[in-house]
Short mmCIF file of C-alpha atoms and ligand atoms in Angstrom, two decimals:
data_model
loop_
_atom_site.label_atom_id
_atom_site.label_comp_id
_atom_site.label_asym_id
_atom_site.label_seq_id
_atom_site.Cartn_x
_atom_site.Cartn_y
_atom_site.Cartn_z
CA MET Y 4 3.06 -122.88 62.53
CA LEU Y 5 5.51 -123.35 59.61
CA ALA Y 6 3.44 -121.16 57.34
CA GLU Y 7 3.22 -118.50 60.14
CA LEU Y 8 7.01 -118.57 60.39
CA ASP Y 9 7.33 -118.04 56.57
CA SER Y 10 5.13 -115.01 56.65
CA MET Y 11 6.88 -113.63 59.71
CA GLU Y 12 10.13 -113.80 57.90
CA GLN Y 13 8.61 -111.96 54.81
CA GLU Y 14 7.09 -109.36 56.98
CA ALA Y 15 10.23 -108.63 58.95
CA ILE Y 16 12.33 -108.40 55.80
CA SER Y 17 9.88 -106.04 53.97
CA GLU Y 18 9.56 -103.96 57.19
CA LEU Y 19 13.35 -103.60 57.45
CA ALA Y 20 13.44 -102.16 53.87
CA THR Y 21 11.36 -99.21 54.91
CA VAL Y 22 13.57 -98.35 57.92
CA ALA Y 23 15.06 -94.94 57.16
CA ASP Y 24 17.18 -93.91 60.15
CA ALA Y 25 18.83 -95.15 63.26
CA ALA Y 26 15.86 -94.57 65.47
CA ALA Y 27 13.58 -96.64 63.24
CA LEU Y 28 16.22 -99.37 63.13
CA GLU Y 29 16.33 -99.51 66.93
CA ALA Y 30 12.45 -99.77 67.05
CA PHE Y 31 12.74 -102.62 64.54
CA ARG Y 32 15.27 -104.40 66.70
CA VAL Y 33 13.09 -104.06 69.87
CA ARG Y 34 10.08 -105.29 68.08
CA TRP Y 35 11.61 -108.19 66.38
CA LEU Y 36 14.78 -109.25 68.07
CA GLY Y 37 14.14 -107.80 71.60
CA ALA Y 38 13.55 -109.79 74.83
CA ASN Y 39 9.76 -109.28 74.34
CA GLY Y 40 10.01 -109.29 70.51
CA ARG Y 41 8.19 -111.39 68.03
CA LEU Y 42 11.04 -113.96 67.56
CA ARG Y 43 11.14 -114.55 71.24
CA ALA Y 44 7.33 -115.10 71.16
CA ALA Y 45 7.78 -117.61 68.33
CA MET Y 46 10.45 -119.45 70.35
CA ASP Y 47 8.07 -119.63 73.41
CA ALA Y 48 5.38 -120.91 71.19
CA LEU Y 49 7.52 -123.88 70.38
CA LYS Y 50 6.50 -125.38 73.75
CA THR Y 51 2.92 -125.81 72.52
CA VAL Y 52 3.99 -127.61 69.27
CA PRO Y 53 3.20 -131.34 69.26
CA LYS Y 54 6.28 -133.43 70.05
CA ASP Y 55 6.66 -134.99 66.57
CA GLN Y 56 6.57 -131.56 64.81
CA LYS Y 57 9.11 -129.96 67.23
CA PRO Y 58 12.30 -130.71 65.36
CA ALA Y 59 11.05 -129.35 62.11
CA VAL Y 60 9.49 -126.15 63.58
CA GLY Y 61 12.49 -125.61 65.95
CA LYS Y 62 14.79 -125.84 63.00
CA ARG Y 63 12.60 -123.35 61.02
CA VAL Y 64 12.41 -120.89 63.97
CA ASN Y 65 16.27 -120.84 64.08
CA GLU Y 66 16.43 -120.28 60.23
CA VAL Y 67 13.89 -117.40 60.46
CA LYS Y 68 15.86 -115.91 63.36
CA ALA Y 69 19.23 -116.12 61.55
CA ALA Y 70 17.68 -114.62 58.31
CA ILE Y 71 16.13 -111.61 60.26
CA GLU Y 72 19.43 -111.06 62.17
CA GLY Y 73 21.43 -111.22 58.95
CA VAL Y 74 19.37 -108.54 57.22
CA PHE Y 75 19.12 -106.51 60.36
CA ASN Y 76 23.01 -106.49 60.80
CA ALA Y 77 23.64 -105.62 57.19
CA ARG Y 78 21.32 -102.59 57.57
CA LYS Y 79 22.97 -101.54 60.76
CA ASP Y 80 26.43 -101.71 59.15
CA ALA Y 81 25.18 -99.57 56.38
CA PHE Y 82 23.90 -96.88 58.85
CA ALA Y 83 27.34 -97.07 60.68
CA ALA Y 84 29.23 -96.28 57.43
CA VAL Y 85 27.47 -92.77 57.14
CA PRO Y 86 29.61 -90.45 59.02
CA LYS Y 87 28.31 -88.82 62.21
CA GLY Y 88 28.39 -85.06 62.81
CA PRO Y 89 27.81 -82.32 60.27
CA LEU Y 90 27.95 -83.50 56.65
CA VAL Y 91 30.67 -81.98 54.34
CA ASP Y 92 29.62 -79.88 51.46
CA VAL Y 93 32.06 -80.82 48.85
CA THR Y 94 30.96 -78.16 46.48
CA GLU Y 95 32.23 -75.43 48.85
CA PRO Y 96 35.42 -73.52 47.82
CA GLY Y 97 38.44 -74.82 49.85
CA LEU Y 98 40.67 -72.72 52.11
CA PRO Y 99 43.47 -70.92 50.21
CA MET Y 100 46.92 -72.60 50.35
CA GLY Y 101 49.69 -70.59 51.90
CA GLU Y 102 51.82 -70.30 48.79
CA GLY Y 103 55.41 -69.04 48.96
CA ALA Y 104 56.58 -66.04 46.94
CA ARG Y 105 59.68 -64.22 45.96
CA HIS Y 106 61.03 -61.97 48.66
CA VAL Y 107 60.86 -58.28 47.83
CA VAL Y 108 64.64 -58.08 47.79
CA ALA Y 109 64.82 -61.05 45.33
CA LYS Y 110 62.28 -59.35 43.13
CA THR Y 111 64.27 -56.19 43.18
CA ILE Y 112 67.40 -58.13 42.17
CA ASP Y 113 65.52 -59.67 39.22
CA GLY Y 114 64.41 -56.25 38.20
CA ILE Y 115 67.82 -54.80 38.31
CA VAL Y 116 69.43 -57.64 36.43
CA GLU Y 117 66.74 -57.36 33.75
CA VAL Y 118 67.27 -53.61 33.27
CA LEU Y 119 71.11 -53.86 33.29
CA GLY Y 120 70.90 -56.82 30.97
CA ARG Y 121 69.06 -54.67 28.40
CA MET Y 122 71.72 -52.15 28.73
CA GLY Y 123 74.37 -54.71 27.79
CA PHE Y 124 75.74 -55.75 31.19
CA SER Y 125 76.43 -59.55 31.63
CA VAL Y 126 76.33 -61.08 35.11
CA ALA Y 127 79.62 -61.92 36.93
CA ASP Y 128 79.95 -63.54 40.36
CA GLY Y 129 82.46 -63.80 43.29
CA PRO Y 130 82.61 -65.28 46.77
CA GLU Y 131 81.13 -63.80 49.87
CA LEU Y 132 84.23 -64.96 51.81
CA GLU Y 133 87.13 -62.87 50.47
CA ASP Y 134 90.83 -62.28 50.86
CA GLU Y 135 92.45 -58.87 51.56
CA TRP Y 136 93.80 -58.61 47.95
CA HIS Y 137 90.35 -58.60 46.34
CA ASN Y 138 88.53 -56.54 49.15
CA PHE Y 139 91.26 -53.93 49.64
CA ASN Y 140 94.75 -54.17 48.07
CA ALA Y 141 93.80 -54.47 44.42
CA LEU Y 142 91.15 -51.81 45.05
CA ASN Y 143 93.88 -49.35 45.93
CA ILE Y 144 92.97 -49.42 49.67
CA PRO Y 145 96.46 -49.49 51.32
CA GLU Y 146 97.36 -51.53 54.43
CA SER Y 147 97.24 -48.35 56.67
CA HIS Y 148 93.73 -47.39 55.55
CA PRO Y 149 91.33 -46.97 58.50
CA ALA Y 150 88.53 -48.94 56.65
CA ARG Y 151 90.68 -52.10 56.95
CA GLY Y 152 90.41 -52.13 60.79
CA PRO Y 153 88.67 -54.83 62.80
CA ALA Y 154 85.96 -52.36 63.79
CA ASP Y 155 84.81 -51.96 60.14
CA ASN Y 156 85.02 -55.61 59.02
CA PHE Y 157 83.98 -59.24 59.85
CA PHE Y 158 87.40 -60.92 59.82
CA LEU Y 159 87.48 -64.61 60.37
CA GLY Y 160 89.30 -65.98 63.47
CA GLY Y 161 91.38 -69.20 63.66
CA GLU Y 162 94.22 -70.04 61.35
CA VAL Y 163 93.11 -67.47 58.65
CA ALA Y 164 92.73 -64.71 61.39
CA GLY Y 165 93.15 -61.24 59.71
CA LYS Y 166 93.41 -62.82 56.26
CA LEU Y 167 89.98 -63.81 55.27
CA LEU Y 168 86.83 -61.64 55.82
CA LEU Y 169 83.18 -61.47 54.85
CA ARG Y 170 83.38 -59.10 51.82
CA THR Y 171 82.24 -55.43 52.55
CA GLN Y 172 81.44 -54.53 49.05
CA THR Y 173 80.79 -56.17 45.69
CA SER Y 174 83.70 -54.19 44.25
CA THR Y 175 85.73 -57.38 44.86
CA VAL Y 176 83.95 -58.82 41.76
CA GLN Y 177 85.32 -55.95 39.70
CA ILE Y 178 88.83 -57.23 40.42
CA ARG Y 179 87.88 -60.91 39.78
CA ALA Y 180 86.35 -59.99 36.43
CA MET Y 181 89.35 -57.94 35.34
CA GLU Y 182 91.73 -60.74 36.50
CA THR Y 183 89.99 -63.33 34.33
CA MET Y 184 88.61 -61.39 31.37
CA LYS Y 185 90.14 -59.11 28.80
CA PRO Y 186 88.72 -55.66 28.04
CA PRO Y 187 86.38 -54.45 26.59
CA LEU Y 188 84.09 -55.77 29.21
CA LYS Y 189 80.70 -54.78 30.75
CA ILE Y 190 79.58 -56.68 33.68
CA CYS Y 191 77.38 -56.38 36.82
CA ALA Y 192 77.61 -58.35 39.99
CA ILE Y 193 74.97 -58.89 42.63
CA GLY Y 194 75.37 -60.29 46.09
CA ARG Y 195 75.44 -60.10 49.83
CA VAL Y 196 77.99 -57.86 51.70
CA TYR Y 197 78.63 -57.58 55.39
CA ARG Y 198 79.54 -54.62 57.59
CA PRO Y 199 79.45 -54.24 61.49
CA ASP Y 200 77.08 -51.19 61.04
CA ALA Y 201 74.49 -50.44 63.73
CA HIS Y 202 70.95 -51.06 62.44
CA ASP Y 203 68.73 -48.03 61.71
CA ALA Y 204 66.22 -47.11 59.09
CA THR Y 205 68.80 -47.20 56.19
CA HIS Y 206 71.57 -49.48 57.71
CA TYR Y 207 71.86 -53.15 58.28
CA SER Y 208 74.77 -55.39 58.96
CA MET Y 209 74.09 -57.63 55.96
CA PHE Y 210 72.79 -56.14 52.78
CA HIS Y 211 73.06 -56.62 48.99
CA GLN Y 212 74.94 -54.56 46.47
CA VAL Y 213 74.86 -54.36 42.72
CA GLU Y 214 78.18 -53.58 41.14
CA GLY Y 215 78.59 -52.35 37.50
CA LEU Y 216 81.84 -52.19 35.53
CA TYR Y 217 82.37 -50.96 32.05
CA ILE Y 218 85.82 -50.90 30.43
CA ASP Y 219 86.56 -49.86 26.87
CA ARG Y 220 88.50 -47.32 24.98
CA HIS Y 221 87.41 -43.77 25.62
CA VAL Y 222 84.84 -44.42 28.36
CA SER Y 223 84.06 -41.19 30.13
CA MET Y 224 82.22 -39.60 33.15
CA VAL Y 225 79.40 -38.82 30.68
CA ASP Y 226 78.89 -42.47 29.95
CA LEU Y 227 78.73 -43.12 33.74
CA LYS Y 228 76.13 -40.48 34.43
CA THR Y 229 74.08 -41.45 31.40
CA THR Y 230 74.03 -45.06 32.37
CA LEU Y 231 73.02 -44.31 35.94
CA VAL Y 232 70.30 -41.79 34.92
CA GLN Y 233 68.96 -44.26 32.36
CA PHE Y 234 69.05 -47.11 34.78
CA ALA Y 235 67.04 -45.01 37.25
CA LYS Y 236 64.37 -43.97 34.72
CA ALA Y 237 64.04 -47.50 33.33
CA PHE Y 238 63.84 -49.16 36.74
CA PHE Y 239 61.83 -46.52 38.82
CA GLY Y 240 59.99 -44.81 36.08
CA PRO Y 241 60.41 -41.48 34.26
CA GLU Y 242 59.73 -39.36 37.32
CA ALA Y 243 62.71 -40.77 39.19
CA GLU Y 244 64.86 -38.01 40.70
CA VAL Y 245 68.66 -38.69 41.01
CA ARG Y 246 71.71 -36.53 41.58
CA LEU Y 247 75.39 -37.07 41.48
CA ARG Y 248 77.45 -35.59 44.28
CA PRO Y 249 81.23 -35.40 44.32
CA SER Y 250 82.77 -37.97 46.66
CA PHE Y 251 85.86 -40.12 47.27
CA PHE Y 252 86.71 -43.81 46.83
CA PRO Y 253 90.24 -45.12 46.66
CA PHE Y 254 89.43 -47.10 43.56
CA THR Y 255 87.78 -44.45 41.37
CA GLU Y 256 89.03 -41.01 40.35
CA PRO Y 257 86.92 -38.92 40.08
CA SER Y 258 84.31 -40.34 42.35
CA ALA Y 259 80.69 -39.47 43.03
CA GLU Y 260 77.79 -40.55 45.08
CA LEU Y 261 74.35 -41.25 43.48
CA ASP Y 262 71.49 -39.94 45.64
CA MET Y 263 67.79 -40.33 45.15
CA LYS Y 264 64.75 -38.70 46.70
CA MET Y 265 62.93 -41.22 48.74
CA LYS Y 266 60.42 -41.43 51.66
CA ILE Y 267 62.14 -42.46 54.95
CA ILE Y 268 60.36 -43.03 58.26
CA ARG Y 269 62.14 -41.37 61.10
CA ASN Y 270 60.64 -41.30 64.60
CA GLY Y 271 57.38 -42.58 63.16
CA LYS Y 272 57.18 -39.63 60.67
CA PRO Y 273 57.56 -40.00 56.89
CA GLU Y 274 60.10 -37.54 55.32
CA TRP Y 275 61.21 -37.10 51.74
CA LYS Y 276 64.92 -36.97 51.67
CA TRP Y 277 67.91 -37.28 49.41
CA ILE Y 278 69.21 -40.76 50.30
CA GLU Y 279 72.52 -42.25 49.03
CA LEU Y 280 71.97 -45.24 46.77
CA GLY Y 281 75.54 -45.91 45.98
CA GLY Y 282 78.99 -44.81 44.89
CA CYS Y 283 80.64 -44.58 41.58
CA GLY Y 284 83.43 -43.14 39.52
CA MET Y 285 86.03 -43.60 36.89
CA VAL Y 286 88.29 -46.71 37.53
CA ASP Y 287 91.58 -45.56 39.18
CA PRO Y 288 94.66 -46.29 37.06
CA ASN Y 289 96.13 -47.98 40.17
CA VAL Y 290 93.33 -50.59 40.03
CA PHE Y 291 94.03 -51.24 36.34
CA ARG Y 292 97.83 -51.69 37.08
CA ALA Y 293 96.97 -54.14 39.95
CA VAL Y 294 95.21 -56.45 37.58
CA GLY Y 295 97.55 -55.94 34.57
CA ILE Y 296 95.38 -53.72 32.36
CA ASP Y 297 97.13 -50.82 30.67
CA PRO Y 298 95.53 -47.58 31.92
CA GLU Y 299 96.93 -45.69 28.95
CA GLU Y 300 94.87 -47.85 26.64
CA TRP Y 301 91.71 -48.52 28.59
CA THR Y 302 89.34 -46.40 30.63
CA GLY Y 303 86.32 -47.53 32.57
CA PHE Y 304 83.64 -46.61 35.05
CA ALA Y 305 82.25 -48.58 38.04
CA PHE Y 306 79.29 -48.21 40.40
CA GLY Y 307 78.07 -49.95 43.46
CA LEU Y 308 74.41 -49.48 44.60
CA GLY Y 309 72.69 -50.66 47.82
CA ILE Y 310 69.95 -53.02 46.64
CA GLU Y 311 67.73 -52.62 49.87
CA ARG Y 312 67.81 -48.92 49.39
CA VAL Y 313 66.77 -49.48 45.72
CA ALA Y 314 63.94 -51.80 46.98
CA MET Y 315 62.91 -49.26 49.57
CA ARG Y 316 62.56 -46.55 46.93
CA LYS Y 317 60.83 -48.80 44.49
CA TYR Y 318 58.20 -50.14 46.87
CA GLY Y 319 57.85 -47.19 49.35
CA ILE Y 320 59.32 -48.95 52.27
CA GLY Y 321 60.40 -46.50 55.02
CA ASP Y 322 62.67 -48.75 57.10
CA ILE Y 323 65.30 -51.34 56.01
CA ARG Y 324 64.68 -53.49 59.03
CA LEU Y 325 61.25 -54.45 57.79
CA LEU Y 326 62.92 -56.34 55.00
CA PHE Y 327 64.59 -58.75 57.40
CA GLU Y 328 62.05 -59.31 60.09
CA ASN Y 329 60.41 -62.06 58.13
CA ASP Y 330 56.97 -60.94 59.00
CA ALA Y 331 54.81 -62.63 56.35
CA ARG Y 332 52.09 -60.04 56.72
CA PHE Y 333 54.55 -57.47 55.54
CA LEU Y 334 56.21 -59.53 52.83
CA ARG Y 335 52.91 -60.73 51.36
CA GLN Y 336 52.23 -57.20 50.20
CA PHE Y 337 54.97 -57.43 47.54
CA ALA Y 338 54.24 -61.10 46.53
C1 FA5 L 7 80.81 -48.93 48.35
O1 FA5 L 7 80.59 -50.00 48.87
C2 FA5 L 7 81.66 -48.95 47.01
N1 FA5 L 7 82.14 -50.20 46.79
C3 FA5 L 7 80.71 -48.42 45.97
C4 FA5 L 7 81.51 -48.12 44.63
C5 FA5 L 7 81.56 -49.02 43.58
C6 FA5 L 7 82.13 -46.90 44.41
C7 FA5 L 7 82.23 -48.81 42.45
C8 FA5 L 7 82.75 -46.61 43.23
C9 FA5 L 7 82.76 -47.59 42.29
P1 FA5 L 7 79.50 -47.47 50.06
O2 FA5 L 7 80.26 -47.91 51.22
O3 FA5 L 7 79.15 -46.03 50.00
O4 FA5 L 7 80.30 -47.66 48.71
O5 FA5 L 7 78.20 -48.36 49.80
C10 FA5 L 7 77.43 -48.24 48.69
C11 FA5 L 7 75.97 -48.33 48.96
O6 FA5 L 7 75.65 -49.53 49.82
C12 FA5 L 7 75.48 -47.15 49.88
O7 FA5 L 7 75.23 -45.99 49.14
C13 FA5 L 7 74.23 -47.66 50.39
O8 FA5 L 7 73.25 -47.66 49.45
C14 FA5 L 7 74.58 -49.17 50.69
N2 FA5 L 7 74.91 -49.39 51.99
C15 FA5 L 7 76.15 -49.08 52.59
N3 FA5 L 7 76.11 -49.51 53.90
C16 FA5 L 7 74.83 -49.98 54.15
C17 FA5 L 7 74.28 -50.65 55.22
N4 FA5 L 7 74.85 -50.81 56.43
N5 FA5 L 7 72.96 -51.14 55.16
C18 FA5 L 7 72.29 -50.96 53.91
N6 FA5 L 7 72.92 -50.48 52.90
C19 FA5 L 7 74.14 -49.96 52.95
#
């Protein structure tokens, strides 16, 4: 009986080594460890063993049972460690990560600064929350001017009511630059401006402007026009069509408006139209006087362009509102 138990143990262990899947493992369990299995039969056979041999055979039956159960459980754990369900193919390419990218307006700003930088303009800065001196008075816009009314501006309430406002134009930075730097100077300023304008294809209540200011001796309207035309050709390409149209600004004399042919979508239909990109002109002597620069000695030009309109022309965008809807499908096209 002892020899039989030895060979049973060997047989069970070598059989378990050939078990390849969960079904075969279960069949093994039933055959060896089940209620009618071979171990059970060995235990039953104990009854027939002579009394003096019983302790030794009984001990050996228990050892064989423990050995087979031990190997069986190890095998079962090994199967359990293999994940259920479909196996993962680790060689498959992964799903693309949703990477962020520069907004089309930010890209336009980078491009503008790059071109103006090459033309010798350095970058100046100013606050979005402004006082009336920098937004109006120093720019020769008198107290009585209709553009200073509450309908055209976002004034702050509270203690500073009527004194501080969200700037309506980056021309404020012209004043700040002239207050802190001595001519000759050549700066540009980029930033957000705010106006209570109704939204349509070319207007928004928050938008960006780029301001340019060049002060030196003998600066003329020719320098202004040359600068703007060169900027347009460098930024948009040699085919860019621009025109200067006489206009009026309190802080420049003479003044002009820079227009550019671009595609605008109105009522769902694309139309090529002359669209105003910005204003410009020769710095008014009153502005020079307000900041303590002698207008007899110095002359200068200034311009202020709407950056969203520049972006629309550059990237063929027919409606300014698309820029601020934050629809990733739209924005991804320019990433
Ligand atoms: C000005 O803001 C003057 N400060 C420009 C200037 C600077 C003139 C220096 C002379 C010397 P204007 O209000 O026209 O000008 O605005 C300039 C440009 O900003 C417009 O031509 C247009 O391109 C853009 N703009 C104006 N209002 C809006 C708006 N609501 N939404 C989007 N862009 C606008």
